[in-house]
């Protein structure tokens, strides 16, 4: 860089100390345009400016510089009493955070500001480090439902964490949003009792989204112990619960369930009818062919296509069994 350019850059950096807000904004916009990281320290100082507009722009400039050296300054913005500034800082940190910042994040998690704590819990999902678990667990007992929700969501992003018994206590949380996240997290855990807790949520929770999420998690596990509960869920009042119960049953096909699956080929929702056709296509019984025949004329083209594919799969499976016998 030439001396002339260096001098020009220094002029804009000096302008950041102007008592006039308009001067500081112009300086930041110019430094943003120049994109010269030699100015990064000065921009970091501007993050603490008394003017909110200057702060917001300084965060944006640091985001564009994309230099991890700005992470501590951006973390300090998470507790600022301005939603736009906090959101901008969180977005910037989401791209700048690396595993090297784990200790910095865990330290920031100790500050008393609830909004900052929630943001740090979200950021911990970016680095997936199981060492964060002991620091996350206390938030399961937080009086703030948003922190309980954020903590249990973060849990499922942690690598090498497949057991966490304390999470079961949150299945009875009074806040629906927390329970919705708990059952999704259980899809990634292998604790003894996970399947029984998920089936209980699937058949008993009053919130349909909790029941739907439980079905999603049971699909991940693909455990035959869930067959009875999933079969019951096929009669759930909400179509999305029926849909995802069908998807779970596709992973654990059982010919004995055909009488439970067949009625859903005439469900009022085409998504349910389509999943029913796919689920029946996993079976290996000739009776399934008869059940699928009417679905070939379904008014929804996707349903009829899946019914046709299901028939082809069943015929191939039956033929394969016959040739082996």
Short mmCIF file of C-alpha atoms in Angstrom, two decimals:
data_model
loop_
_atom_site.label_atom_id
_atom_site.label_comp_id
_atom_site.label_asym_id
_atom_site.label_seq_id
_atom_site.Cartn_x
_atom_site.Cartn_y
_atom_site.Cartn_z
CA UNK A 1 0.00 0.00 0.00
CA UNK A 2 1.33 3.42 -0.96
CA UNK A 3 2.03 6.16 1.56
CA UNK A 4 -0.73 8.23 -0.04
CA UNK A 5 -3.30 5.46 0.48
CA UNK A 6 -2.07 4.89 4.03
CA UNK A 7 -2.50 8.55 4.81
CA UNK A 8 -5.99 8.56 3.30
CA UNK A 9 -6.98 5.53 5.36
CA UNK A 10 -5.67 7.22 8.48
CA UNK A 11 -7.81 10.26 7.75
CA UNK A 12 -10.95 8.13 7.79
CA UNK A 13 -9.83 6.38 10.95
CA UNK A 14 -9.28 9.75 12.61
CA UNK A 15 -12.74 10.81 11.48
CA UNK A 16 -14.19 7.97 13.55
CA UNK A 17 -13.29 10.05 16.59
CA UNK A 18 -15.25 13.06 15.37
CA UNK A 19 -17.87 14.43 17.79
CA UNK A 20 -20.30 14.54 14.87
CA UNK A 21 -22.33 11.36 14.33
CA UNK A 22 -22.62 12.09 10.61
CA UNK A 23 -18.81 12.19 10.33
CA UNK A 24 -18.44 8.85 12.09
CA UNK A 25 -21.06 7.27 9.85
CA UNK A 26 -19.35 8.58 6.71
CA UNK A 27 -16.01 7.27 7.98
CA UNK A 28 -17.44 3.81 8.61
CA UNK A 29 -19.15 3.65 5.24
CA UNK A 30 -15.93 4.65 3.54
CA UNK A 31 -13.89 2.10 5.47
CA UNK A 32 -16.50 -0.48 4.57
CA UNK A 33 -16.09 0.42 0.92
CA UNK A 34 -12.29 0.32 1.11
CA UNK A 35 -12.33 -3.07 2.81
CA UNK A 36 -8.88 -2.55 4.27
CA UNK A 37 -8.45 -4.62 7.43
CA UNK A 38 -5.79 -2.24 8.65
CA UNK A 39 -8.73 -0.28 10.02
CA UNK A 40 -10.21 -3.20 11.97
CA UNK A 41 -9.02 -2.06 15.41
CA UNK A 42 -10.57 1.35 14.91
CA UNK A 43 -13.86 -0.23 13.79
CA UNK A 44 -13.83 -2.51 16.85
CA UNK A 45 -13.64 0.60 19.03
CA UNK A 46 -16.60 2.05 17.11
CA UNK A 47 -18.71 -0.93 18.16
CA UNK A 48 -18.89 0.71 21.59
CA UNK A 49 -19.99 4.07 20.16
CA UNK A 50 -22.67 5.91 22.11
CA UNK A 51 -24.78 6.22 18.96
CA UNK A 52 -26.84 3.15 18.00
CA UNK A 53 -26.63 3.79 14.27
CA UNK A 54 -22.85 3.98 14.45
CA UNK A 55 -22.73 0.78 16.50
CA UNK A 56 -24.93 -1.06 14.02
CA UNK A 57 -22.84 0.02 11.05
CA UNK A 58 -19.59 -0.84 12.83
CA UNK A 59 -20.88 -4.38 13.41
CA UNK A 60 -21.79 -4.65 9.73
CA UNK A 61 -18.31 -3.54 8.71
CA UNK A 62 -16.69 -6.10 11.02
CA UNK A 63 -18.98 -8.76 9.56
CA UNK A 64 -17.73 -7.91 6.07
CA UNK A 65 -14.09 -7.93 7.22
CA UNK A 66 -14.77 -11.52 8.41
CA UNK A 67 -11.79 -11.48 10.75
CA UNK A 68 -12.15 -13.62 13.92
CA UNK A 69 -10.27 -10.95 15.89
CA UNK A 70 -13.62 -9.13 16.08
CA UNK A 71 -15.38 -11.97 17.93
CA UNK A 72 -14.85 -10.65 21.51
CA UNK A 73 -16.17 -7.22 20.56
CA UNK A 74 -19.18 -8.72 18.82
CA UNK A 75 -19.93 -10.96 21.81
CA UNK A 76 -20.14 -7.87 23.99
CA UNK A 77 -22.93 -6.60 21.72
CA UNK A 78 -25.23 -9.51 22.57
CA UNK A 79 -26.26 -7.80 25.81
CA UNK A 80 -26.96 -4.39 24.26
CA UNK A 81 -30.51 -3.19 24.81
CA UNK A 82 -31.29 -2.90 21.12
CA UNK A 83 -32.78 -5.83 19.20
CA UNK A 84 -31.42 -4.77 15.81
CA UNK A 85 -27.87 -4.47 17.10
CA UNK A 86 -28.07 -7.81 18.93
CA UNK A 87 -29.44 -9.55 15.84
CA UNK A 88 -26.76 -8.07 13.62
CA UNK A 89 -24.03 -9.12 16.05
CA UNK A 90 -25.47 -12.63 16.34
CA UNK A 91 -25.61 -13.00 12.56
CA UNK A 92 -22.02 -11.83 12.23
CA UNK A 93 -20.84 -14.15 14.98
CA UNK A 94 -22.64 -17.03 13.32
CA UNK A 95 -20.17 -16.76 10.45
CA UNK A 96 -17.06 -15.87 12.45
CA UNK A 97 -17.28 -18.37 15.34
CA UNK A 98 -14.91 -21.35 15.15
CA UNK A 99 -14.09 -24.20 17.58
CA UNK A 100 -11.21 -22.06 18.83
CA UNK A 101 -13.78 -19.75 20.43
CA UNK A 102 -15.32 -22.43 22.68
CA UNK A 103 -13.85 -21.10 25.94
CA UNK A 104 -14.79 -17.56 24.98
CA UNK A 105 -18.39 -18.66 24.41
CA UNK A 106 -18.56 -20.64 27.63
CA UNK A 107 -17.30 -17.60 29.51
CA UNK A 108 -19.91 -15.40 27.84
CA UNK A 109 -22.56 -17.91 28.88
CA UNK A 110 -21.92 -17.00 32.50
CA UNK A 111 -23.08 -13.40 32.15
CA UNK A 112 -26.48 -12.71 33.73
CA UNK A 113 -28.15 -11.19 30.68
CA UNK A 114 -30.86 -13.59 29.48
CA UNK A 115 -30.81 -12.42 25.87
CA UNK A 116 -27.04 -12.80 25.69
CA UNK A 117 -27.22 -16.27 27.22
CA UNK A 118 -29.78 -17.36 24.65
CA UNK A 119 -27.60 -16.02 21.82
CA UNK A 120 -24.53 -17.85 23.13
CA UNK A 121 -26.51 -21.09 23.36
CA UNK A 122 -27.42 -20.61 19.71
CA UNK A 123 -23.79 -19.94 18.77
CA UNK A 124 -22.64 -23.11 20.51
CA UNK A 125 -24.59 -25.03 17.87
CA UNK A 126 -22.11 -23.76 15.30
CA UNK A 127 -19.13 -25.57 16.81
CA UNK A 128 -20.80 -28.83 17.94
CA UNK A 129 -18.39 -29.39 20.83
CA UNK A 130 -19.55 -31.93 23.43
CA UNK A 131 -17.42 -30.21 26.06
CA UNK A 132 -20.16 -27.60 26.28
CA UNK A 133 -22.64 -30.09 27.79
CA UNK A 134 -21.88 -29.38 31.50
CA UNK A 135 -22.40 -25.68 30.83
CA UNK A 136 -25.69 -26.25 29.02
CA UNK A 137 -27.32 -28.58 31.55
CA UNK A 138 -27.97 -25.92 34.24
CA UNK A 139 -30.23 -24.10 31.78
CA UNK A 140 -32.61 -27.07 31.84
CA UNK A 141 -33.71 -25.74 35.24
CA UNK A 142 -33.85 -22.10 34.20
CA UNK A 143 -36.92 -20.12 35.20
CA UNK A 144 -36.91 -18.70 31.67
CA UNK A 145 -38.65 -21.01 29.21
CA UNK A 146 -36.75 -19.49 26.28
CA UNK A 147 -33.46 -20.58 27.89
CA UNK A 148 -34.75 -24.08 28.55
CA UNK A 149 -35.86 -24.28 24.93
CA UNK A 150 -32.54 -22.94 23.60
CA UNK A 151 -30.52 -25.29 25.81
CA UNK A 152 -32.34 -28.47 24.84
CA UNK A 153 -32.14 -27.49 21.18
CA UNK A 154 -28.40 -26.90 21.45
CA UNK A 155 -28.00 -30.33 23.04
CA UNK A 156 -28.82 -32.13 19.81
CA UNK A 157 -26.09 -30.25 17.94
CA UNK A 158 -23.30 -31.48 20.21
CA UNK A 159 -21.00 -34.11 18.78
CA UNK A 160 -20.34 -37.30 20.75
CA UNK A 161 -23.24 -36.66 23.11
CA UNK A 162 -25.71 -39.51 22.77
CA UNK A 163 -26.86 -39.83 26.38
CA UNK A 164 -28.40 -37.19 28.61
CA UNK A 165 -30.93 -38.48 31.18
CA UNK A 166 -31.77 -34.99 32.56
CA UNK A 167 -33.50 -34.15 29.30
CA UNK A 168 -36.36 -36.51 30.16
CA UNK A 169 -37.54 -34.15 32.91
CA UNK A 170 -38.35 -31.55 30.26
CA UNK A 171 -40.93 -33.82 28.63
CA UNK A 172 -43.38 -32.54 31.24
CA UNK A 173 -42.34 -28.91 30.83
CA UNK A 174 -45.33 -26.55 31.07
CA UNK A 175 -44.14 -24.64 28.01
CA UNK A 176 -45.18 -26.28 24.76
CA UNK A 177 -42.25 -24.89 22.76
CA UNK A 178 -39.82 -26.61 25.14
CA UNK A 179 -41.51 -30.00 24.77
CA UNK A 180 -41.46 -29.65 20.99
CA UNK A 181 -37.69 -29.29 21.05
CA UNK A 182 -37.22 -32.03 23.64
CA UNK A 183 -38.82 -34.72 21.49
CA UNK A 184 -36.77 -33.65 18.48
CA UNK A 185 -33.61 -33.90 20.58
CA UNK A 186 -34.59 -37.39 21.75
CA UNK A 187 -34.28 -38.49 18.15
CA UNK A 188 -30.51 -38.09 18.52
CA UNK A 189 -30.07 -39.73 21.93
CA UNK A 190 -29.71 -43.39 22.85
CA UNK A 191 -30.51 -43.35 26.57
CA UNK A 192 -32.46 -46.31 27.89
CA UNK A 193 -36.09 -45.33 27.80
CA UNK A 194 -35.88 -42.96 24.83
CA UNK A 195 -38.34 -44.98 22.78
CA UNK A 196 -40.86 -45.32 25.60
CA UNK A 197 -40.70 -41.59 26.31
CA UNK A 198 -41.18 -40.77 22.64
CA UNK A 199 -44.14 -43.14 22.27
CA UNK A 200 -45.71 -41.61 25.37
CA UNK A 201 -45.34 -38.14 23.87
CA UNK A 202 -46.67 -39.38 20.53
CA UNK A 203 -49.88 -40.75 22.01
CA UNK A 204 -50.49 -38.49 24.99
CA UNK A 205 -49.15 -34.97 24.56
CA UNK A 206 -51.96 -32.43 24.03
CA UNK A 207 -49.95 -30.44 21.48
CA UNK A 208 -50.07 -31.80 17.94
CA UNK A 209 -46.64 -30.41 17.10
CA UNK A 210 -45.10 -32.32 20.00
CA UNK A 211 -46.81 -35.47 18.72
CA UNK A 212 -45.61 -34.78 15.18
CA UNK A 213 -42.03 -34.20 16.36
CA UNK A 214 -42.15 -37.41 18.38
CA UNK A 215 -43.06 -39.29 15.20
CA UNK A 216 -40.14 -37.62 13.40
CA UNK A 217 -37.74 -38.78 16.10
CA UNK A 218 -39.15 -42.31 16.06
CA UNK A 219 -38.46 -42.39 12.32
CA UNK A 220 -34.80 -41.69 13.07
CA UNK A 221 -34.64 -44.53 15.60
CA UNK A 222 -36.56 -47.03 13.48
CA UNK A 223 -37.23 -49.16 16.55
CA UNK A 224 -39.93 -51.90 16.35
CA UNK A 225 -40.85 -51.19 19.98
CA UNK A 226 -42.66 -48.11 18.66
CA UNK A 227 -44.98 -50.05 16.33
CA UNK A 228 -48.00 -50.03 18.64
CA UNK A 229 -47.79 -46.31 19.38
CA UNK A 230 -47.21 -45.43 15.74
CA UNK A 231 -50.17 -47.55 14.74
CA UNK A 232 -52.31 -45.64 17.25
CA UNK A 233 -50.99 -42.34 15.88
CA UNK A 234 -52.38 -43.24 12.45
CA UNK A 235 -55.75 -42.21 13.86
CA UNK A 236 -54.52 -38.90 15.28
CA UNK A 237 -56.82 -35.91 14.75
CA UNK A 238 -54.07 -33.89 13.08
CA UNK A 239 -53.00 -34.86 9.58
CA UNK A 240 -49.33 -34.01 10.13
CA UNK A 241 -49.12 -36.50 13.00
CA UNK A 242 -50.63 -39.16 10.75
CA UNK A 243 -48.19 -38.23 7.96
CA UNK A 244 -45.05 -38.49 10.07
CA UNK A 245 -46.27 -41.63 11.84
CA UNK A 246 -46.51 -43.18 8.38
CA UNK A 247 -42.99 -42.04 7.57
CA UNK A 248 -41.73 -43.66 10.77
CA UNK A 249 -43.50 -46.92 9.90
CA UNK A 250 -41.72 -46.94 6.55
CA UNK A 251 -38.53 -47.65 8.49
CA UNK A 252 -40.03 -50.60 10.40
CA UNK A 253 -42.41 -52.33 7.94
CA UNK A 254 -44.69 -54.96 9.44
CA UNK A 255 -47.21 -56.90 7.35
CA UNK A 256 -49.60 -57.14 10.29
CA UNK A 257 -50.15 -53.37 10.12
CA UNK A 258 -51.79 -53.46 6.68
CA UNK A 259 -55.33 -53.12 8.16
CA UNK A 260 -54.16 -49.96 9.93
CA UNK A 261 -52.38 -48.52 6.90
CA UNK A 262 -54.94 -49.21 4.17
CA UNK A 263 -57.65 -46.79 5.44
CA UNK A 264 -55.21 -43.90 5.13
CA UNK A 265 -55.14 -44.37 1.35
CA UNK A 266 -58.45 -42.48 1.43
CA UNK A 267 -57.39 -39.81 3.93
CA UNK A 268 -58.65 -36.32 3.12
CA UNK A 269 -55.06 -35.03 2.89
CA UNK A 270 -53.04 -36.06 -0.14
CA UNK A 271 -49.76 -35.93 1.80
CA UNK A 272 -51.11 -38.61 4.13
CA UNK A 273 -52.39 -40.75 1.25
CA UNK A 274 -48.99 -40.53 -0.45
CA UNK A 275 -47.10 -41.60 2.69
CA UNK A 276 -49.58 -44.43 3.20
CA UNK A 277 -48.88 -45.74 -0.30
CA UNK A 278 -45.14 -45.59 0.35
CA UNK A 279 -45.52 -47.35 3.71
CA UNK A 280 -47.64 -50.13 2.19
CA UNK A 281 -45.04 -50.47 -0.57
CA UNK A 282 -42.58 -51.60 2.10
CA UNK A 283 -44.70 -54.67 2.88
CA UNK A 284 -44.34 -58.12 1.33
CA UNK A 285 -47.87 -59.48 1.53
CA UNK A 286 -50.14 -60.06 -1.52
CA UNK A 287 -53.05 -58.43 0.32
CA UNK A 288 -51.20 -55.11 0.05
CA UNK A 289 -51.60 -55.23 -3.73
CA UNK A 290 -55.37 -55.25 -3.45
CA UNK A 291 -55.31 -52.39 -0.96
CA UNK A 292 -53.26 -50.24 -3.35
CA UNK A 293 -55.34 -50.77 -6.50
CA UNK A 294 -57.90 -47.98 -5.84
CA UNK A 295 -55.06 -45.53 -5.12
CA UNK A 296 -53.93 -45.84 -8.73
CA UNK A 297 -56.88 -43.59 -9.61
CA UNK A 298 -56.24 -41.06 -6.84
CA UNK A 299 -57.01 -37.48 -7.98
CA UNK A 300 -53.57 -36.40 -6.77
CA UNK A 301 -51.00 -37.46 -9.35
CA UNK A 302 -48.22 -37.89 -6.78
CA UNK A 303 -50.36 -40.33 -4.79
CA UNK A 304 -51.14 -42.46 -7.85
CA UNK A 305 -47.46 -42.49 -8.83
CA UNK A 306 -46.45 -43.69 -5.36
CA UNK A 307 -49.18 -46.33 -5.42
CA UNK A 308 -47.88 -47.62 -8.75
CA UNK A 309 -44.32 -47.73 -7.44
CA UNK A 310 -45.49 -49.49 -4.29
CA UNK A 311 -47.23 -52.19 -6.31
CA UNK A 312 -44.07 -52.76 -8.34
CA UNK A 313 -41.97 -53.06 -5.16
CA UNK A 314 -44.37 -55.52 -3.53
CA UNK A 315 -44.52 -57.70 -6.62
CA UNK A 316 -40.72 -57.72 -6.82
CA UNK A 317 -40.46 -58.60 -3.12
CA UNK A 318 -42.99 -61.42 -3.41
CA UNK A 319 -41.26 -62.79 -6.49
CA UNK A 320 -37.92 -62.70 -4.71
CA UNK A 321 -39.34 -64.61 -1.73
CA UNK A 322 -40.91 -67.17 -4.09
CA UNK A 323 -37.68 -67.72 -6.00
CA UNK A 324 -35.77 -68.31 -2.76
CA UNK A 325 -38.23 -70.85 -1.43
#
